[in-house]
Amino acid sequence: MLSFKHDIPTKLYFGEGQIKRLAKSLEPFGKNVLFVLGGGSIKKMGLYDEVIKILKENNFNITECDGIEPNPRITSVKRGVKLCKENNIDVILAVGGGSTIDCAKAIAVGYYYEGDDLWEMVKTSFRRAKALPLVDILTLSATGSEFDAGGVISNLDTNEKLGAVYTYPAVSICDPTYTYTVSPYQTAAGSADIMSHIFEGYFSRTMDSDLSDGISETILKSVMKNCKIALKDPTNYSARANLMANSSIACSGIPEYGKQETGWPCHAMEHELSAYYDITHGVGLAILTVRWMRHILNKDASATERFVKFAKNVMGLSGDDERALAFAGIDALENYFKETGIPMTLTELGIDDKHFVAMAEHANIGGYLKDAFVALTNEDIVEIYKACL
Amino acid sequence: MLSFKHDIPTKLYFGEGQIKRLAKSLEPFGKNVLFVLGGGSIKKMGLYDEVIKILKENNFNITECDGIEPNPRITSVKRGVKLCKENNIDVILAVGGGSTIDCAKAIAVGYYYEGDDLWEMVKTSFRRAKALPLVDILTLSATGSEFDAGGVISNLDTNEKLGAVYTYPAVSICDPTYTYTVSPYQTAAGSADIMSHIFEGYFSRTMDSDLSDGISETILKSVMKNCKIALKDPTNYSARANLMANSSIACSGIPEYGKQETGWPCHAMEHELSAYYDITHGVGLAILTVRWMRHILNKDASATERFVKFAKNVMGLSGDDERALAFAGIDALENYFKETGIPMTLTELGIDDKHFVAMAEHANIGGYLKDAFVALTNEDIVEIYKACL
């Protein structure tokens, strides 16, 4: 078990009706609020009107920054920072999924960024000392942005999608009923995203960090169970609540405490897919994950022990032949993804091999995936991409 | 799954050598440090000298408040508050186990308490708005005081031992090597304490809070495994590290998120034992827990489902007869406690039934244990105490 630091200052209000905490959560920071939101989904479900009503009743001054994209873009970050400066913003309120919250984080630190080019800020990833305070209301169980300091911003001009460390939300309001209207496709994709956050740390050489592994296995099993329930019964509170609680912990770093860092290879590879083709992040992750698993298990037999643990403790399989069991666990995972309706090839998404070499180079910048659970070369990554066709 | 709030501001530095963070952890709060410690164990292991050296090298002014008892007493709290006032203390440094940290928490809020009698403060339990900042170095895996806001203070004059909510540590330094010298008896008792923190929330009517239950089951299994390793091999880093990580999470409230509150019946009953007889908390808990389990399972058949879950997922048992399986899980737990060397009767501790009625009345003040997993009357509690003889 390795050393770790735990330092998550975010306050979570979890459960139906927690929006009652909104005004008091914003109040300590000031009256001028930048209201960051995505497309129309929060308007359709009535949440937009509810937020505006609460803000007006409590005499907040509202500046809206709407239209934040899935895979949020640097152009939106620039627009948000400009609005903050023009309107003397005291606090940012992000209402939406991970993309909206990620963008709001970049705006929060971008406000204090002293350089000329905010894309440079994204490229030099570290936790910023100064940021505008951020409160969010979560509407999608997926990225875990409500309980971590990270964010991912895309630049369509350069075909880049980069994760960076920004700032923790001060308060996250997590009401599972806001996810009742999430489509089956996005429910499945969000669940795959949660699971990928676990896979990235679970597949590690550290075998004795019991709590991390137990939390990881619990989340994987719970997501698979509750995603299926939510697909059949979208307003099942218990299923939506479990998915939401799992999403917050999965990306918090907690499931990796005490474990060797892995470089998050599937996220590195998927960010290239999203950067080039603007696909749904969780879908790209699901497609890549099972091919990555098979590739590394074929490449390095010493990975078998960890895959057997996964097959037994997560997928509920058993058997005497360890190699067969390890591969069976991956097959079972692929079947689960298929059952949830995720298209499981890049071909179905209209992606061919045209950019695979360039994407592999960028995914493995500086060759840093040599420190992954099983080391990956650029050639490995191209092979994994090809296996996804 | 019920609503919950997560709000734990404590920063944890976990792992060997994390004492290197000490000076920087204290620095932001000021130079005048109250150094709170227990008996001689931190002197024997050299930690006392190391702390003094770091404090002196970094020009802190040290006021010592030593001799904090196991089951820390209100007299020590009063002494600490007086020292803080006399020496213009800026920050408290507690070095020791849960008793030392609990006492330091009470001193931290006692410093700002405006009433005349600090025992009144203990009796009116709520989180105080103002407290001196607290940094701690943990030397025992047991109470979880390093990662919660609570503390338990005893009053020998009134035979009372009361838990109260005080303040979170700002920083906890958790180095598993500081527990290498913990005796087998205290290792076993501390492990029983960790497990009890889980049992108190795990046995609940809420069956759909997957993450809480998964974390709980993980901690129980890990504590049983690693306690046995540590008993045989006291300097096994991995075992000591797992016990320490488990202790911090077990009492944090996290394993109960989304679940119905239970009133923590075993702690209520054990505090009476410690108040009357000053016994080791974890030992009292182990003795009580198995009798409490059998009593409520006999009293209420609807508890069977939860006990079956425990027998299967924690104790690794199986069987078709659910009632038999439920009781077998409790037997297996009792065997585990015996194997770790815990005396499993009150008689062995020299306790008879003299005060059971008074203790039951006080443990169930206001009849609040009617809301436990299985409701407990004073008569139930007396029966549970008697079964422990």
Short mmCIF file of C-alpha atoms in Angstrom, two decimals, chain A residues 23-366:
data_model
loop_
_atom_site.label_atom_id
_atom_site.label_comp_id
_atom_site.label_asym_id
_atom_site.label_seq_id
_atom_site.Cartn_x
_atom_site.Cartn_y
_atom_site.Cartn_z
CA ALA A 23 -29.24 30.10 -1.88
CA LYS A 24 -27.33 29.47 1.35
CA SER A 25 -24.56 27.74 -0.60
CA LEU A 26 -24.03 30.78 -2.85
CA GLU A 27 -24.62 33.45 -0.21
CA PRO A 28 -21.19 33.48 1.50
CA PHE A 29 -19.44 34.28 -1.76
CA GLY A 30 -21.39 37.30 -2.96
CA LYS A 31 -24.35 38.40 -5.02
CA ASN A 32 -23.06 38.37 -8.61
CA VAL A 33 -23.57 34.91 -10.08
CA LEU A 34 -22.40 33.53 -13.41
CA PHE A 35 -25.00 30.90 -14.30
CA VAL A 36 -23.27 28.36 -16.55
CA LEU A 37 -25.45 25.89 -18.42
CA GLY A 38 -25.51 23.63 -21.44
CA GLY A 39 -28.23 23.13 -23.99
CA GLY A 40 -31.93 22.97 -23.36
CA SER A 41 -32.27 19.93 -21.13
CA ILE A 42 -32.43 21.83 -17.86
CA LYS A 43 -35.07 24.09 -19.39
CA LYS A 44 -37.16 21.11 -20.53
CA MET A 45 -37.16 19.56 -17.07
CA GLY A 46 -38.06 22.86 -15.36
CA LEU A 47 -34.81 23.12 -13.44
CA TYR A 48 -33.77 26.31 -15.23
CA ASP A 49 -36.93 28.10 -14.09
CA GLU A 50 -36.52 26.79 -10.54
CA VAL A 51 -32.93 28.04 -10.33
CA ILE A 52 -33.83 31.46 -11.74
CA LYS A 53 -36.70 31.74 -9.26
CA ILE A 54 -34.47 30.92 -6.27
CA LEU A 55 -31.75 33.31 -7.45
CA LYS A 56 -34.23 36.16 -7.98
CA GLU A 57 -36.05 35.58 -4.69
CA ASN A 58 -32.73 35.82 -2.93
CA ASN A 59 -31.63 38.93 -4.81
CA PHE A 60 -28.72 37.47 -6.72
CA ASN A 61 -27.63 39.26 -9.90
CA ILE A 62 -27.58 36.71 -12.70
CA THR A 63 -25.30 36.64 -15.73
CA GLU A 64 -25.97 33.70 -18.01
CA CYS A 65 -23.33 31.75 -19.88
CA ASP A 66 -25.32 29.17 -21.80
CA GLY A 67 -24.71 26.75 -24.62
CA ILE A 68 -21.78 24.89 -23.07
CA GLU A 69 -21.09 21.96 -25.40
CA PRO A 70 -20.67 18.28 -24.58
CA ASN A 71 -16.87 18.05 -24.78
CA PRO A 72 -16.75 21.74 -23.77
CA ARG A 73 -14.61 24.00 -25.88
CA ILE A 74 -11.95 26.55 -25.10
CA THR A 75 -14.11 29.12 -26.88
CA SER A 76 -16.74 28.67 -24.16
CA VAL A 77 -14.13 29.06 -21.45
CA LYS A 78 -13.00 32.35 -23.03
CA ARG A 79 -16.57 33.57 -23.28
CA GLY A 80 -17.20 32.70 -19.62
CA VAL A 81 -14.07 34.45 -18.36
CA LYS A 82 -15.02 37.55 -20.33
CA LEU A 83 -18.50 37.55 -18.79
CA CYS A 84 -17.00 37.20 -15.29
CA LYS A 85 -14.76 40.19 -15.82
CA GLU A 86 -17.47 42.35 -17.37
CA ASN A 87 -19.97 41.57 -14.62
CA ASN A 88 -17.79 41.49 -11.48
CA ILE A 89 -18.79 37.90 -10.84
CA ASP A 90 -18.42 36.67 -7.24
CA VAL A 91 -19.41 33.03 -7.68
CA ILE A 92 -20.08 30.60 -10.51
CA LEU A 93 -23.13 28.35 -10.53
CA ALA A 94 -22.89 25.44 -12.97
CA VAL A 95 -26.07 23.49 -13.65
CA GLY A 96 -25.67 20.42 -15.82
CA GLY A 97 -23.48 17.41 -16.37
CA GLY A 98 -19.73 17.00 -16.31
CA SER A 99 -19.14 19.11 -19.39
CA THR A 100 -20.86 22.14 -17.91
CA ILE A 101 -19.08 21.72 -14.57
CA ASP A 102 -15.70 21.15 -16.25
CA CYS A 103 -16.14 24.32 -18.30
CA ALA A 104 -17.18 26.25 -15.17
CA LYS A 105 -14.00 25.10 -13.40
CA ALA A 106 -11.85 26.32 -16.26
CA ILE A 107 -13.70 29.65 -16.20
CA ALA A 108 -13.20 29.86 -12.41
CA VAL A 109 -9.43 29.62 -12.68
CA GLY A 110 -9.28 31.35 -16.07
CA TYR A 111 -10.61 34.48 -14.35
CA TYR A 112 -7.33 34.76 -12.45
CA TYR A 113 -5.06 33.47 -15.22
CA GLU A 114 -2.41 36.06 -16.01
CA GLY A 115 -1.31 34.78 -19.42
CA ASP A 116 -2.73 35.93 -22.73
CA ASP A 117 -4.00 32.62 -24.01
CA LEU A 118 -6.39 30.47 -21.99
CA TRP A 119 -5.49 27.43 -24.11
CA GLU A 120 -1.99 27.73 -22.67
CA MET A 121 -3.58 27.51 -19.21
CA VAL A 122 -5.33 24.27 -20.20
CA LYS A 123 -2.08 22.85 -21.53
CA THR A 124 -0.12 23.54 -18.33
CA SER A 125 -2.11 21.31 -16.04
CA PHE A 126 -1.82 21.94 -12.34
CA ARG A 127 -4.10 22.94 -9.51
CA ARG A 128 -4.42 26.71 -9.49
CA ALA A 129 -4.08 28.60 -6.26
CA LYS A 130 -6.76 31.12 -7.12
CA ALA A 131 -10.20 30.45 -8.52
CA LEU A 132 -13.65 31.95 -8.32
CA PRO A 133 -15.80 29.84 -5.98
CA LEU A 134 -17.96 27.27 -7.76
CA VAL A 135 -21.31 25.76 -6.79
CA ASP A 136 -22.92 23.17 -9.01
CA ILE A 137 -26.17 21.30 -9.48
CA LEU A 138 -25.56 17.94 -11.11
CA THR A 139 -27.88 16.53 -13.78
CA LEU A 140 -25.91 13.56 -15.12
CA SER A 141 -24.21 10.67 -13.33
CA ALA A 142 -20.98 10.22 -15.21
CA THR A 143 -17.84 12.30 -14.96
CA GLY A 144 -17.58 12.85 -11.21
CA SER A 145 -16.66 16.49 -11.85
CA GLU A 146 -18.91 17.39 -8.89
CA PHE A 147 -16.39 15.82 -6.51
CA ASP A 148 -12.99 16.32 -8.07
CA ALA A 149 -10.77 19.18 -9.19
CA GLY A 150 -10.38 18.12 -12.80
CA GLY A 151 -11.88 19.18 -16.08
CA VAL A 152 -11.46 18.35 -19.73
CA ILE A 153 -11.49 21.06 -22.39
CA SER A 154 -11.42 20.60 -26.17
CA ASN A 155 -9.86 22.72 -28.87
CA LEU A 156 -11.40 21.95 -32.24
CA ASP A 157 -8.78 24.06 -34.05
CA THR A 158 -5.96 21.82 -32.90
CA ASN A 159 -7.87 18.51 -32.50
CA GLU A 160 -6.91 18.46 -28.84
CA LYS A 161 -8.91 17.41 -25.79
CA LEU A 162 -6.94 17.88 -22.60
CA GLY A 163 -7.60 17.04 -18.99
CA ALA A 164 -6.30 19.54 -16.50
CA VAL A 165 -6.53 20.16 -12.79
CA TYR A 166 -8.52 23.26 -11.94
CA THR A 167 -10.42 23.64 -8.68
CA TYR A 168 -12.84 21.76 -6.45
CA PRO A 169 -16.46 22.85 -6.31
CA ALA A 170 -17.26 24.44 -2.95
CA VAL A 171 -20.68 22.81 -2.96
CA SER A 172 -22.27 20.17 -5.19
CA ILE A 173 -26.01 19.61 -5.09
CA CYS A 174 -26.67 16.04 -6.19
CA ASP A 175 -30.36 15.29 -6.70
CA PRO A 176 -30.91 11.95 -8.44
CA THR A 177 -34.37 13.02 -9.71
CA TYR A 178 -32.64 15.45 -12.09
CA THR A 179 -31.36 12.39 -13.97
CA TYR A 180 -34.83 10.89 -14.53
CA THR A 181 -34.98 12.43 -18.02
CA VAL A 182 -31.49 11.32 -19.10
CA SER A 183 -31.91 9.23 -22.28
CA PRO A 184 -31.12 5.51 -22.29
CA TYR A 185 -28.09 6.19 -24.52
CA GLN A 186 -26.66 8.81 -22.16
CA THR A 187 -27.51 6.70 -19.11
CA ALA A 188 -25.53 3.80 -20.54
CA ALA A 189 -22.68 6.07 -21.67
CA GLY A 190 -22.52 7.82 -18.30
CA SER A 191 -22.42 4.47 -16.54
CA ALA A 192 -19.57 3.35 -18.79
CA ASP A 193 -17.74 6.56 -17.88
CA ILE A 194 -18.16 5.86 -14.15
CA MET A 195 -16.90 2.32 -14.65
CA SER A 196 -13.92 3.51 -16.66
CA HIS A 197 -12.87 5.83 -13.82
CA ILE A 198 -12.70 2.71 -11.69
CA PHE A 199 -10.99 0.50 -14.28
CA GLU A 200 -8.21 3.04 -14.75
CA GLY A 201 -7.10 2.63 -11.14
CA TYR A 202 -8.34 -0.89 -10.40
CA PHE A 203 -6.02 -2.47 -12.96
CA SER A 204 -2.82 -1.80 -11.08
CA ARG A 205 0.14 -3.71 -9.70
CA THR A 206 -0.74 -2.79 -6.11
CA MET A 207 -2.62 -5.79 -4.74
CA ASP A 208 -2.86 -4.93 -1.03
CA SER A 209 -4.89 -1.73 -0.91
CA ASP A 210 -8.05 -3.44 0.33
CA LEU A 211 -10.25 -0.42 0.78
CA SER A 212 -9.51 0.99 -2.68
CA ASP A 213 -10.15 -2.35 -4.33
CA GLY A 214 -13.29 -3.01 -2.29
CA ILE A 215 -14.73 0.41 -3.13
CA SER A 216 -13.85 -0.18 -6.79
CA GLU A 217 -15.51 -3.58 -6.95
CA THR A 218 -18.56 -2.25 -5.13
CA ILE A 219 -18.97 0.63 -7.58
CA LEU A 220 -18.54 -1.58 -10.66
CA LYS A 221 -21.15 -4.07 -9.44
CA SER A 222 -23.54 -1.35 -8.33
CA VAL A 223 -23.27 0.58 -11.62
CA MET A 224 -23.96 -2.51 -13.72
CA LYS A 225 -26.95 -3.45 -11.58
CA ASN A 226 -28.45 0.02 -11.34
CA CYS A 227 -27.79 1.06 -14.94
CA LYS A 228 -29.90 -1.85 -16.10
CA ILE A 229 -32.67 -0.91 -13.68
CA ALA A 230 -32.57 2.73 -14.78
CA LEU A 231 -32.73 1.75 -18.46
CA LYS A 232 -35.94 -0.17 -17.85
CA ASP A 233 -37.37 2.19 -15.24
CA PRO A 234 -35.91 5.70 -15.74
CA THR A 235 -37.62 7.18 -12.69
CA ASN A 236 -36.46 4.50 -10.26
CA TYR A 237 -35.07 6.68 -7.48
CA SER A 238 -32.91 4.02 -5.89
CA ALA A 239 -31.21 3.15 -9.18
CA ARG A 240 -30.61 6.79 -10.10
CA ALA A 241 -29.35 7.54 -6.58
CA ASN A 242 -26.87 4.68 -6.60
CA LEU A 243 -25.57 5.74 -10.02
CA MET A 244 -25.13 9.31 -8.80
CA ALA A 245 -23.35 8.38 -5.57
CA ASN A 246 -21.09 6.02 -7.51
CA SER A 247 -20.24 8.73 -10.05
CA SER A 248 -19.07 11.14 -7.36
CA ILE A 249 -16.72 8.68 -5.69
CA ALA A 250 -15.44 6.97 -8.84
CA CYS A 251 -13.47 9.94 -10.13
CA SER A 252 -12.52 11.41 -6.74
CA GLY A 253 -9.19 9.63 -6.49
CA ILE A 254 -10.42 7.70 -3.44
CA PRO A 255 -10.64 4.36 -5.31
CA GLU A 256 -6.93 4.74 -6.11
CA TYR A 257 -5.62 5.67 -2.66
CA GLY A 258 -2.60 3.58 -1.80
CA LYS A 259 -2.21 2.29 -5.35
CA GLN A 260 0.40 2.84 -8.01
CA GLU A 261 -0.52 5.47 -10.60
CA THR A 262 -1.42 4.11 -14.01
CA GLY A 263 -1.66 7.14 -16.28
CA TRP A 264 -5.31 6.35 -17.08
CA PRO A 265 -4.61 4.79 -20.51
CA CYS A 266 -8.21 4.43 -21.71
CA HIS A 267 -8.92 8.08 -20.99
CA ALA A 268 -5.75 9.09 -22.83
CA MET A 269 -6.83 7.04 -25.85
CA GLU A 270 -10.46 8.17 -25.69
CA HIS A 271 -9.64 11.86 -25.50
CA GLU A 272 -8.10 11.49 -28.95
CA LEU A 273 -11.30 9.94 -30.29
CA SER A 274 -13.42 12.75 -28.86
CA ALA A 275 -10.96 15.38 -30.04
CA TYR A 276 -11.01 14.10 -33.62
CA TYR A 277 -14.62 12.96 -33.86
CA ASP A 278 -16.51 14.68 -31.00
CA ILE A 279 -18.10 11.38 -29.90
CA THR A 280 -19.76 10.67 -26.56
CA HIS A 281 -16.96 10.14 -24.04
CA GLY A 282 -18.49 7.16 -22.22
CA VAL A 283 -19.20 5.35 -25.48
CA GLY A 284 -15.62 5.78 -26.64
CA LEU A 285 -14.42 4.50 -23.27
CA ALA A 286 -16.60 1.38 -23.38
CA ILE A 287 -15.42 0.52 -26.89
CA LEU A 288 -11.78 1.02 -26.00
CA THR A 289 -11.85 -0.61 -22.58
CA VAL A 290 -12.60 -4.17 -23.63
CA ARG A 291 -10.02 -4.04 -26.46
CA TRP A 292 -7.42 -2.54 -24.13
CA MET A 293 -8.11 -5.28 -21.60
CA ARG A 294 -7.67 -8.08 -24.13
CA HIS A 295 -4.57 -6.43 -25.56
CA ILE A 296 -2.73 -6.08 -22.27
CA LEU A 297 -3.80 -9.50 -21.03
CA ASN A 298 -2.39 -11.02 -24.23
CA LYS A 299 0.74 -8.92 -23.99
CA ASP A 300 1.60 -9.59 -20.36
CA ALA A 301 0.65 -12.81 -18.59
CA SER A 302 1.50 -11.27 -15.23
CA ALA A 303 -1.68 -9.19 -15.57
CA THR A 304 -3.71 -12.38 -15.15
CA GLU A 305 -3.95 -12.21 -11.35
CA ARG A 306 -5.68 -8.83 -11.44
CA PHE A 307 -8.05 -9.89 -14.24
CA VAL A 308 -8.97 -13.04 -12.30
CA LYS A 309 -9.80 -10.85 -9.29
CA PHE A 310 -12.01 -8.76 -11.58
CA ALA A 311 -13.72 -11.81 -13.12
CA LYS A 312 -14.46 -13.30 -9.70
CA ASN A 313 -15.24 -10.30 -7.52
CA VAL A 314 -16.98 -8.08 -10.07
CA MET A 315 -18.38 -10.31 -12.80
CA GLY A 316 -19.19 -13.15 -10.39
CA LEU A 317 -17.44 -15.83 -12.47
CA SER A 318 -15.50 -18.84 -11.29
CA GLY A 319 -13.30 -21.53 -12.82
CA ASP A 320 -10.01 -23.33 -12.40
CA ASP A 321 -8.25 -22.15 -15.56
CA GLU A 322 -6.99 -18.69 -14.57
CA ARG A 323 -6.22 -17.45 -18.08
CA ALA A 324 -9.62 -18.57 -19.35
CA LEU A 325 -11.28 -16.95 -16.35
CA ALA A 326 -9.43 -13.69 -16.96
CA PHE A 327 -10.61 -13.52 -20.57
CA ALA A 328 -14.13 -14.60 -19.61
CA GLY A 329 -14.36 -11.58 -17.31
CA ILE A 330 -13.65 -9.29 -20.25
CA ASP A 331 -16.20 -11.06 -22.43
CA ALA A 332 -18.80 -10.66 -19.70
CA LEU A 333 -18.03 -6.96 -19.49
CA GLU A 334 -18.41 -6.58 -23.26
CA ASN A 335 -21.75 -8.35 -23.09
CA TYR A 336 -22.88 -6.00 -20.36
CA PHE A 337 -22.00 -2.95 -22.47
CA LYS A 338 -23.87 -4.45 -25.45
CA GLU A 339 -26.92 -5.16 -23.31
CA THR A 340 -27.04 -1.50 -22.30
CA GLY A 341 -27.23 -0.50 -25.96
CA ILE A 342 -23.75 0.95 -26.43
CA PRO A 343 -22.48 0.62 -30.02
CA MET A 344 -19.36 -1.43 -29.47
CA THR A 345 -17.31 -0.61 -32.58
CA LEU A 346 -15.79 2.59 -33.89
CA THR A 347 -17.08 1.62 -37.34
CA GLU A 348 -20.63 2.07 -36.10
CA LEU A 349 -19.66 5.63 -35.14
CA GLY A 350 -18.32 6.27 -38.66
CA ILE A 351 -14.67 6.27 -37.57
CA ASP A 352 -11.95 4.67 -39.68
CA ASP A 353 -8.20 4.20 -39.19
CA LYS A 354 -7.17 7.45 -40.92
CA HIS A 355 -5.83 9.25 -37.82
CA PHE A 356 -4.86 6.29 -35.62
CA VAL A 357 -1.11 6.89 -35.83
CA ALA A 358 -1.36 10.59 -35.01
CA MET A 359 -3.87 9.87 -32.24
CA ALA A 360 -1.61 7.22 -30.72
CA GLU A 361 1.33 9.59 -30.72
CA HIS A 362 -0.66 12.27 -28.97
CA ALA A 363 -2.31 9.86 -26.49
CA ASN A 364 1.15 8.68 -25.44
CA ILE A 365 2.91 12.05 -25.41
CA GLY A 366 6.41 11.70 -24.00
#
